[in-house]
Amino acid sequence: MSTRAAMASGVVMMLAAVTMVFGAQGQAGAEQVVPQAIPSLKSWVPGGSSFALGAHARVLYAQDVLRDSATDLAEGLRAVTGNDVVAQSGSVGESGDLVLRTGSVPAAPESPEAYRISVSETLELTGVDVAGTFYATRSALQLLRRGTTLPGGVVTDWPEYRERGLMLDVGREYMPVDMLRAQIRRMGQLKLNVLHLHLSDRFGFRLGSDRHPEVTAQEHYSKQELRDLIAYAAHYQVEIVPEVDFPGHMNGILAAHSELKLRSVNGVVSDAAIDIADPRSYDLMRDILEEFLPLFPGRYWHLGADEFLLDGLRVASFEDYPQIGAYARATYGPQAQPVDALLGLINWGAAIVREHGKRPRIWNDGLHTGEGTIAIDSDIVVDFWSRAGIAQLPLPYFGIARTAVDLIASGHEVRNAAFTPTYFVTGGPTSIGNVPAPIAYELWDPAVFVDGSRLTPQQNAGNLGSGLFVWCDDPTVRTPAQIAVSITMPLRVMAQKTWGPARAGSYLEFAALSDAVAEPVS
């Protein structure tokens, strides 16, 4: 297909297979049993006594902050082995026990998510921080799922990227809380740490609002449901990043505020875009931000800022809205360009986000090379999905949007949200661009962006990571349960890509191992 061909020609290179370093020389012809997990383990050094899970094993936690991780591991081991495994406080195990602790992890780069598993008569799981210890339990559970005996040695593991995520478009298709919880559990098993919720779009504003109940969709999440979900996610080391998209994709909000819809000079009314030249628009957007920013304790708030002038398949330009140009000149000076109104809105929203102790994020397509007289604030994280720009048809492989290299050089951190292959569209015409998991696995890694450009290692330090972005353009095509099944292998591939190494054996080997050790689909 043409979209897949474009992706293949843009990405250009296949990554070489990653070889694990085993660190010890065995006798000639001797074979070492290498522990395997998904995502794959960075380092395995064999040696010493083997481990056999005791029939009445204990999972000991040396610090109280690890109690939940120990309890969860004990439950998982009981489920997959049938052994009588219990969790309890303690730091010295006996043969067949597992011990959880935090501490230093030699031979790993500096990361709070790094961990070590020392395999001997006991299984010692040590993380730099709580997150690292939790990930050690996920690997241990996978290893023991294949058999309750492990060869002696030491696993050292750490992530390549800081952000490894899943985005769900619940604005177009409401997904029940139970389904979200199931995905969080799956994310924990795969060492994915960011759940990005796109909470407002064409078919609904999914937050239960007290200030503006008129904008809340019939199917929505109450504040208590969200508090509970946030706490549940934290148990699995998953941070929730909320997104309420401004100033486009606001159909669910503007259905109750038609007076604020963007109107062209010819009288064409947008159902998706708010009029950023109208002061009342800022009052409504501020109300929404101020109400919901305190609800989410995480580090980020996503402001959207994408496809402002794209309404369905109708593409407009700033020339169609002279009031926006007039507003930009009145606000930012006589030399201002119409796009400055959008850039100023981004900075305006970012300031409100910072007032609540969070860092702002946006999509990249509204940032055009050489356009505008003001710059957006450099602390804004940019999710980079397209080179097309907001005033072009959505062909994301080329166009006028600033490059990832340019944004990083300007001080921004970016996340690689390349339309191909990180997007999974559940239905509608754009779903033709879905890249099969084997192709993504063989041909792509998070340093390669949508236009085929690859960041240098120095530039890639400004790349937070990537993940799977699930868009529900046509919410009638798949139910939430069907979506959950459909993203099983794409999500596993993205977990491997972002934790690293980017490729561990052939895809067939990876898929077989995934089915043997990875998370349940439900």
Coordinates of C-alpha atoms in Angstrom, one line a residue:
M1 CA 0.0 0.0 0.0
S2 CA 1.2 3.5 -0.7
T3 CA 1.3 4.7 2.9
R4 CA 3.3 1.7 4.0
A5 CA 5.6 2.1 1.1
A6 CA 6.2 5.7 2.0
M7 CA 7.0 4.6 5.5
A8 CA 9.4 1.9 4.3
S9 CA 11.2 4.3 1.9
G10 CA 11.4 7.0 4.6
V11 CA 12.9 4.8 7.3
V12 CA 15.5 3.2 5.0
M13 CA 17.5 0.9 7.2
M14 CA 16.9 -2.3 9.1
L15 CA 18.4 -2.4 12.5
A16 CA 21.1 -5.1 13.1
A17 CA 20.1 -7.9 15.4
V18 CA 21.1 -7.2 19.0
T19 CA 23.6 -9.7 20.6
M20 CA 23.5 -10.1 24.3
V21 CA 26.8 -10.2 26.2
F22 CA 27.1 -13.1 28.5
G23 CA 30.3 -12.1 30.2
A24 CA 31.6 -15.5 31.3
Q25 CA 33.5 -18.1 29.2
G26 CA 32.1 -21.6 29.5
Q27 CA 33.7 -24.9 28.5
A28 CA 34.0 -25.6 24.8
G29 CA 30.6 -26.7 23.4
A30 CA 28.8 -25.9 26.7
E31 CA 25.4 -24.2 26.2
Q32 CA 24.1 -21.4 28.5
V33 CA 20.5 -21.0 29.1
V34 CA 19.7 -17.3 28.6
P35 CA 16.7 -15.8 30.4
Q36 CA 14.4 -14.1 28.1
A37 CA 11.7 -11.5 28.7
I38 CA 9.6 -8.9 26.7
P39 CA 11.0 -6.3 26.4
S40 CA 14.3 -8.1 26.2
L41 CA 16.9 -7.9 28.9
K42 CA 20.0 -5.8 28.4
S43 CA 22.6 -8.0 30.0
W44 CA 22.9 -11.5 31.4
V45 CA 26.1 -12.7 33.1
P46 CA 25.8 -16.4 33.9
G47 CA 27.4 -18.1 37.0
G48 CA 26.8 -19.5 40.4
S49 CA 23.9 -21.6 41.9
S50 CA 20.6 -21.9 40.1
F51 CA 17.3 -20.9 41.6
A52 CA 14.2 -23.0 42.1
L53 CA 11.0 -21.4 43.3
G54 CA 10.0 -22.9 46.6
A55 CA 6.7 -24.8 47.0
H56 CA 6.0 -22.4 49.8
A57 CA 8.1 -19.5 48.7
R58 CA 8.1 -16.0 50.2
V59 CA 8.4 -12.7 48.4
L60 CA 10.2 -10.5 51.0
Y61 CA 10.3 -6.7 50.8
A62 CA 13.1 -5.0 52.5
Q63 CA 11.4 -1.6 52.5
D64 CA 7.7 -0.8 53.2
V65 CA 7.4 1.1 49.9
L66 CA 7.9 -2.2 48.1
R67 CA 5.0 -3.9 49.8
D68 CA 2.6 -3.5 46.9
S69 CA 5.1 -4.7 44.4
A70 CA 5.8 -7.8 46.5
T71 CA 2.1 -8.5 47.0
D72 CA 1.5 -8.2 43.3
L73 CA 4.4 -10.5 42.4
A74 CA 3.3 -13.1 44.9
E75 CA -0.2 -13.1 43.4
G76 CA 1.2 -13.4 39.9
L77 CA 3.5 -16.3 40.9
R78 CA 0.6 -18.1 42.5
A79 CA -1.5 -17.7 39.4
V80 CA 1.2 -18.9 36.9
T81 CA 2.9 -21.6 38.9
G82 CA 0.3 -22.9 41.4
N83 CA 2.8 -22.6 44.2
D84 CA 1.9 -21.3 47.6
V85 CA 3.7 -17.9 47.4
V86 CA 3.2 -15.2 50.1
A87 CA 4.5 -11.7 50.5
Q88 CA 5.9 -10.5 53.8
S89 CA 8.4 -8.0 55.3
G90 CA 12.0 -9.1 55.4
S91 CA 15.4 -8.7 53.9
V92 CA 17.1 -12.1 54.2
G93 CA 15.6 -15.0 52.2
E94 CA 16.0 -18.7 52.3
S95 CA 16.5 -21.1 49.4
G96 CA 13.5 -20.7 47.0
D97 CA 12.6 -17.2 48.3
L98 CA 12.6 -13.8 46.4
V99 CA 13.8 -10.6 48.0
L100 CA 12.9 -7.1 46.9
R101 CA 14.9 -4.0 47.7
T102 CA 16.1 -0.7 46.4
G103 CA 19.8 0.1 46.1
S104 CA 22.6 0.8 43.6
V105 CA 22.7 -1.1 40.3
P106 CA 26.3 -1.4 39.1
A107 CA 27.0 -1.5 35.4
A108 CA 23.7 0.3 34.5
P109 CA 23.4 3.9 33.2
E110 CA 21.9 6.4 35.7
S111 CA 18.1 5.8 35.7
P112 CA 15.6 5.4 38.5
E113 CA 14.1 2.5 36.4
A114 CA 17.2 0.4 36.2
Y115 CA 17.3 -2.9 38.1
R116 CA 19.3 -6.0 38.8
I117 CA 18.2 -9.6 39.3
S118 CA 20.7 -11.8 41.1
V119 CA 19.9 -15.4 40.5
S120 CA 21.2 -17.9 43.1
E121 CA 19.5 -20.0 45.7
T122 CA 17.4 -16.9 46.4
L123 CA 16.2 -14.4 43.8
E124 CA 17.4 -10.9 44.7
L125 CA 15.5 -8.1 42.9
T126 CA 17.1 -4.7 43.3
G127 CA 15.9 -1.5 41.7
V128 CA 17.5 2.0 41.8
D129 CA 14.1 3.2 42.9
V130 CA 10.6 1.8 43.4
A131 CA 10.0 1.8 39.7
G132 CA 13.1 -0.2 39.0
T133 CA 12.2 -2.8 41.6
F134 CA 8.7 -3.1 40.2
Y135 CA 10.1 -3.7 36.7
A136 CA 12.4 -6.3 38.2
T137 CA 9.3 -8.1 39.5
R138 CA 7.8 -8.0 36.0
S139 CA 10.8 -9.6 34.5
A140 CA 11.0 -12.2 37.2
L141 CA 7.4 -13.1 36.7
Q142 CA 8.0 -13.6 33.0
L143 CA 11.1 -15.7 33.5
L144 CA 9.3 -17.9 36.0
R145 CA 6.2 -18.2 33.8
R146 CA 8.3 -20.5 31.5
G147 CA 9.5 -22.7 34.4
T148 CA 10.2 -22.4 38.1
T149 CA 13.9 -23.0 37.8
L150 CA 16.4 -20.4 36.6
P151 CA 20.2 -20.8 35.9
G152 CA 22.5 -18.9 38.2
G153 CA 23.7 -15.4 37.1
V154 CA 22.9 -11.7 37.1
V155 CA 20.5 -9.7 34.9
T156 CA 21.1 -6.0 34.6
D157 CA 18.5 -4.0 32.8
W158 CA 17.5 -0.4 32.1
P159 CA 15.4 1.6 29.6
E160 CA 16.7 3.3 26.5
Y161 CA 14.0 6.0 26.6
R162 CA 12.4 7.8 29.5
E163 CA 8.9 7.7 28.0
R164 CA 7.3 4.5 26.8
G165 CA 3.6 4.9 26.3
L166 CA 0.1 4.2 25.1
M167 CA -2.3 6.9 24.0
L168 CA -6.0 6.2 23.9
D169 CA -8.5 8.4 22.0
V170 CA -11.4 8.3 24.4
G171 CA -12.7 11.6 23.1
R172 CA -13.9 9.9 20.0
E173 CA -14.7 6.5 21.5
Y174 CA -15.5 6.2 25.1
M175 CA -13.6 3.3 26.8
P176 CA -15.0 1.9 30.1
V177 CA -12.9 2.3 33.2
D178 CA -12.4 -1.5 33.4
M179 CA -10.9 -1.5 29.9
L180 CA -8.5 1.3 30.9
R181 CA -7.5 -0.6 34.0
A182 CA -6.8 -3.7 31.9
Q183 CA -4.5 -1.6 29.6
I184 CA -2.7 -0.2 32.7
R185 CA -2.1 -3.7 33.9
R186 CA -0.8 -4.7 30.5
M187 CA 1.4 -1.6 30.4
G188 CA 3.0 -2.5 33.8
Q189 CA 3.9 -6.0 32.5
L190 CA 5.6 -4.4 29.4
K191 CA 7.4 -1.7 31.4
L192 CA 5.4 1.1 29.7
N193 CA 5.1 4.1 31.9
V194 CA 2.9 6.8 30.3
L195 CA -0.8 6.5 29.6
H196 CA -1.9 9.5 27.5
L197 CA -5.7 10.0 27.5
H198 CA -7.1 12.2 24.6
L199 CA -10.1 13.2 26.6
S200 CA -12.0 15.5 24.2
D201 CA -12.8 15.4 20.5
R202 CA -15.4 15.1 17.9
F203 CA -17.8 12.8 19.8
G204 CA -17.4 14.0 23.3
F205 CA -15.8 15.8 26.3
R206 CA -15.3 12.9 28.6
L207 CA -14.6 14.8 31.9
G208 CA -17.4 15.4 34.3
S209 CA -17.4 19.1 34.7
D210 CA -19.0 21.0 37.6
R211 CA -18.3 24.5 36.2
H212 CA -19.6 23.6 32.7
P213 CA -21.8 20.6 32.9
E214 CA -23.3 21.5 29.6
V215 CA -20.1 20.4 27.8
T216 CA -19.9 17.0 29.5
A217 CA -20.8 14.0 27.3
Q218 CA -23.3 11.5 28.4
E219 CA -20.5 8.9 28.5
H220 CA -17.8 10.4 30.7
Y221 CA -15.5 9.8 33.6
S222 CA -16.4 11.3 37.0
K223 CA -13.7 13.0 39.0
Q224 CA -13.8 10.1 41.5
E225 CA -13.4 7.6 38.7
L226 CA -10.3 9.5 37.5
R227 CA -8.8 9.8 41.0
D228 CA -9.2 6.0 41.4
L229 CA -7.7 5.4 38.0
I230 CA -4.7 7.6 38.7
A231 CA -4.1 5.7 41.9
Y232 CA -4.5 2.4 40.2
A233 CA -2.0 3.5 37.4
A234 CA 0.6 4.6 40.0
H235 CA 0.5 1.1 41.4
Y236 CA 1.8 -0.1 38.0
Q237 CA 4.3 2.8 37.7
V238 CA 2.1 4.3 35.0
E239 CA 1.7 8.1 34.8
I240 CA -1.5 9.5 33.3
V241 CA -1.0 12.4 30.9
P242 CA -4.4 14.1 30.3
E243 CA -5.1 16.0 27.0
V244 CA -7.9 18.4 26.4
D245 CA -7.3 19.7 22.8
F246 CA -7.4 23.4 22.2
P247 CA -8.2 25.3 19.9
G248 CA -9.2 22.6 17.4
H249 CA -10.9 19.2 17.9
M250 CA -13.3 21.0 20.3
N251 CA -16.6 19.6 18.8
G252 CA -17.7 18.1 22.1
I253 CA -17.3 21.4 23.9
L254 CA -18.5 23.8 21.1
A255 CA -21.7 21.8 20.7
A256 CA -22.9 23.6 23.8
H257 CA -21.2 27.0 22.9
S258 CA -22.0 27.6 19.2
E259 CA -21.4 31.4 19.8
L260 CA -17.7 30.6 20.1
K261 CA -17.3 28.6 16.9
L262 CA -14.8 29.9 14.4
R263 CA -16.6 31.6 11.5
S264 CA -14.9 32.4 8.2
V265 CA -15.2 35.6 6.2
N266 CA -17.6 33.7 4.0
G267 CA -19.8 32.6 6.9
V268 CA -18.5 29.0 7.0
V269 CA -18.8 27.8 10.6
S270 CA -16.3 25.3 12.0
D271 CA -17.8 22.7 14.4
A272 CA -14.3 21.8 15.6
A273 CA -12.4 25.1 16.1
I274 CA -13.0 27.8 18.7
D275 CA -12.6 31.5 17.7
I276 CA -9.2 32.5 19.2
A277 CA -10.0 36.1 18.4
D278 CA -12.9 36.2 20.8
P279 CA -12.0 36.9 24.5
R280 CA -14.9 34.8 25.6
S281 CA -13.1 31.8 24.2
Y282 CA -10.2 32.3 26.6
D283 CA -12.7 32.5 29.5
L284 CA -14.1 29.1 28.6
M285 CA -10.7 27.4 28.0
R286 CA -9.4 28.8 31.3
D287 CA -12.4 27.6 33.2
I288 CA -11.8 24.0 31.9
L289 CA -8.0 24.2 32.6
E290 CA -8.5 25.6 36.1
E291 CA -11.1 23.0 37.0
F292 CA -9.2 19.9 35.8
L293 CA -5.5 20.7 36.2
P294 CA -5.7 20.0 40.0
L295 CA -7.3 16.6 39.4
F296 CA -4.2 15.1 37.8
P297 CA -1.1 14.9 40.0
G298 CA 1.3 14.0 37.2
R299 CA 4.0 16.1 35.7
Y300 CA 2.3 17.0 32.4
W301 CA -0.8 18.5 30.9
H302 CA -1.3 18.2 27.1
L303 CA -2.8 21.2 25.4
G304 CA -3.3 19.7 22.0
A305 CA -2.9 22.6 19.6
D306 CA -3.1 20.4 16.5
E307 CA -5.1 20.7 13.2
F308 CA -6.6 24.0 14.2
L309 CA -7.9 24.8 10.7
L310 CA -8.7 21.3 9.7
D311 CA -12.4 20.4 10.1
G312 CA -13.0 16.9 8.8
L313 CA -11.5 16.9 5.3
R314 CA -12.0 20.6 4.8
V315 CA -8.8 22.6 5.0
A316 CA -8.9 26.4 5.5
S317 CA -6.2 29.0 5.9
F318 CA -5.7 32.0 8.2
E319 CA -6.7 34.2 5.3
D320 CA -10.2 32.9 5.7
Y321 CA -10.4 34.4 9.2
P322 CA -9.3 38.0 9.0
Q323 CA -10.4 38.5 12.7
I324 CA -7.5 36.2 13.7
G325 CA -4.9 38.4 11.9
A326 CA -6.5 41.5 13.4
Y327 CA -6.3 39.9 16.9
A328 CA -2.7 38.9 16.4
R329 CA -1.6 42.5 15.4
A330 CA -3.6 44.1 18.3
T331 CA -2.1 41.7 20.8
Y332 CA 1.5 41.1 19.6
G333 CA 2.2 44.2 17.6
P334 CA 1.7 45.5 14.0
Q335 CA 4.3 43.1 12.6
A336 CA 2.5 40.1 13.9
Q337 CA 1.3 37.3 11.6
P338 CA -2.0 35.5 12.0
V339 CA -0.2 32.3 13.2
D340 CA 1.0 34.4 16.1
A341 CA -2.5 34.1 17.5
L342 CA -2.1 30.4 17.7
L343 CA 1.4 30.5 19.0
G344 CA 0.3 33.1 21.7
L345 CA -2.5 30.8 22.7
I346 CA -0.1 28.0 23.2
N347 CA 2.1 30.2 25.5
W348 CA -1.1 31.4 27.3
G349 CA -2.2 27.9 28.0
A350 CA 1.3 26.8 28.9
A351 CA 1.5 29.6 31.6
I352 CA -1.7 28.3 33.2
V353 CA -0.3 24.7 33.2
R354 CA 2.8 25.9 34.9
E355 CA 0.8 27.8 37.5
H356 CA -0.4 24.4 38.6
G357 CA 3.1 22.9 38.8
K358 CA 3.0 21.0 35.6
R359 CA 4.8 21.0 32.3
P360 CA 2.9 21.7 29.1
R361 CA 2.8 19.5 26.0
I362 CA 1.4 20.0 22.5
W363 CA 1.3 18.3 19.1
N364 CA 3.8 19.7 16.5
D365 CA 1.9 20.4 13.3
G366 CA 1.0 24.0 14.2
L367 CA 4.7 25.0 14.4
H368 CA 5.7 26.1 10.9
T369 CA 9.2 26.8 9.6
G370 CA 9.8 30.5 9.3
E371 CA 6.3 31.6 10.3
G372 CA 5.3 33.8 13.2
T373 CA 7.1 36.6 15.1
I374 CA 6.9 35.0 18.6
A375 CA 8.4 31.7 19.8
I376 CA 6.6 29.2 21.9
D377 CA 8.2 28.6 25.3
S378 CA 11.2 26.2 25.2
D379 CA 10.0 24.1 28.1
I380 CA 7.0 22.9 26.1
V381 CA 7.3 19.2 25.2
V382 CA 6.4 18.6 21.5
D383 CA 4.8 15.4 20.3
F384 CA 6.0 15.1 16.8
W385 CA 3.7 13.2 14.5
S386 CA 3.7 15.1 11.1
R387 CA 5.6 17.4 8.8
A388 CA 2.5 18.5 7.0
G389 CA 1.5 21.6 9.0
I390 CA -2.0 22.7 9.9
A391 CA -2.7 24.4 6.6
Q392 CA -2.1 21.4 4.4
L393 CA -3.9 18.2 3.7
P394 CA -2.8 15.6 6.2
L395 CA 0.0 13.9 4.3
P396 CA 2.4 13.7 7.2
Y397 CA 5.7 12.7 5.5
F398 CA 6.6 16.2 4.1
G399 CA 5.6 19.8 4.4
I400 CA 6.2 23.0 6.3
A401 CA 6.2 21.9 9.9
R402 CA 9.4 22.5 11.8
T403 CA 11.7 19.5 12.0
A404 CA 12.4 17.5 15.1
V405 CA 16.0 18.5 14.8
D406 CA 15.0 22.2 14.8
L407 CA 12.8 21.8 17.8
I408 CA 15.4 20.0 19.8
A409 CA 18.0 22.7 18.8
S410 CA 15.6 25.3 20.1
G411 CA 15.5 23.7 23.6
H412 CA 12.4 21.6 23.3
E413 CA 12.2 18.0 24.3
V414 CA 10.2 15.9 21.8
R415 CA 8.4 12.6 21.8
N416 CA 8.4 10.6 18.5
A417 CA 4.7 10.1 17.6
A418 CA 5.3 9.4 13.9
F419 CA 2.1 8.8 12.0
T420 CA 3.7 5.7 10.7
P421 CA 4.4 3.4 12.5
T422 CA 3.3 4.6 15.9
Y423 CA -0.4 5.3 15.0
F424 CA -3.0 2.6 15.2
V425 CA -6.3 4.0 13.7
T426 CA -9.2 1.7 14.6
G427 CA -11.4 2.6 11.6
G428 CA -12.0 5.1 8.8
P429 CA -9.8 6.1 5.8
T430 CA -6.7 6.9 7.8
S431 CA -6.5 3.3 9.1
I432 CA -5.0 2.4 5.8
G433 CA -1.8 3.8 7.2
N434 CA -1.6 1.3 10.1
V435 CA 1.8 -0.4 9.9
P436 CA 1.7 -4.2 10.6
A437 CA 3.7 -5.1 13.7
P438 CA 6.3 -7.1 11.8
I439 CA 7.2 -4.2 9.6
A440 CA 7.4 -1.8 12.5
Y441 CA 9.6 -4.3 14.4
E442 CA 12.0 -4.8 11.5
L443 CA 12.3 -1.3 10.0
W444 CA 11.8 1.4 12.7
D445 CA 13.1 2.7 16.0
P446 CA 12.3 5.8 18.0
A447 CA 15.2 7.8 16.6
V448 CA 13.6 7.7 13.2
F449 CA 10.9 10.4 12.6
V450 CA 7.9 10.5 10.2
D451 CA 9.8 12.2 7.4
G452 CA 12.5 9.5 7.5
S453 CA 15.1 11.6 9.3
R454 CA 17.2 10.0 12.0
L455 CA 18.4 11.9 15.0
T456 CA 22.1 11.7 15.9
P457 CA 22.8 10.2 19.4
Q458 CA 23.4 13.8 20.7
Q459 CA 20.1 15.0 19.3
N460 CA 18.3 11.9 20.5
A461 CA 19.1 12.9 24.1
G462 CA 16.2 15.4 23.6
N463 CA 13.9 12.6 22.5
L464 CA 11.8 11.4 25.4
G465 CA 10.7 8.3 23.6
S466 CA 7.6 7.0 21.8
G467 CA 4.7 4.5 22.1
L468 CA 1.5 3.4 20.5
F469 CA -1.1 6.1 19.7
V470 CA -4.6 4.6 19.3
W471 CA -7.0 6.9 17.3
C472 CA -10.7 6.1 17.0
D473 CA -11.6 8.2 13.9
D474 CA -14.6 6.0 13.3
P475 CA -15.8 4.7 16.7
T476 CA -18.4 2.4 15.1
V477 CA -15.8 0.0 13.6
R478 CA -14.4 -1.7 16.7
T479 CA -15.6 -2.0 20.3
P480 CA -13.2 -1.2 23.1
A481 CA -12.7 -5.0 23.7
Q482 CA -11.8 -5.5 20.0
I483 CA -9.4 -2.5 20.2
A484 CA -7.7 -4.1 23.2
V485 CA -7.1 -7.4 21.2
S486 CA -6.0 -5.5 18.1
I487 CA -3.3 -3.6 19.8
T488 CA -1.7 -6.6 21.5
M489 CA 1.3 -7.1 19.2
P490 CA 1.7 -3.4 18.2
L491 CA 1.9 -2.5 21.9
R492 CA 4.5 -5.3 22.6
V493 CA 6.6 -4.1 19.6
M494 CA 6.5 -0.5 21.0
A495 CA 7.5 -1.8 24.4
Q496 CA 10.5 -3.5 22.9
K497 CA 11.4 -0.4 20.8
T498 CA 11.3 2.1 23.7
W499 CA 12.8 -0.1 26.4
G500 CA 15.4 -1.5 24.0
P501 CA 17.4 -2.8 22.3
A502 CA 15.2 -1.9 19.4
R503 CA 15.3 -5.4 17.9
A504 CA 15.9 -8.6 19.7
G505 CA 16.1 -11.5 17.2
S506 CA 13.7 -12.0 14.3
Y507 CA 10.1 -10.9 14.5
L508 CA 8.9 -14.5 14.6
E509 CA 11.2 -15.2 17.6
F510 CA 9.9 -12.1 19.3
A511 CA 6.3 -13.0 18.7
A512 CA 6.7 -16.5 19.9
L513 CA 8.4 -15.3 23.1
S514 CA 5.8 -12.6 23.6
D515 CA 3.0 -15.2 23.5
A516 CA 4.9 -17.4 26.0
V517 CA 5.8 -14.8 28.6
A518 CA 4.1 -11.5 28.1
E519 CA 0.9 -10.1 29.6
P520 CA -2.6 -11.4 29.2
V521 CA -4.7 -9.7 26.5
S522 CA -7.6 -9.0 28.9

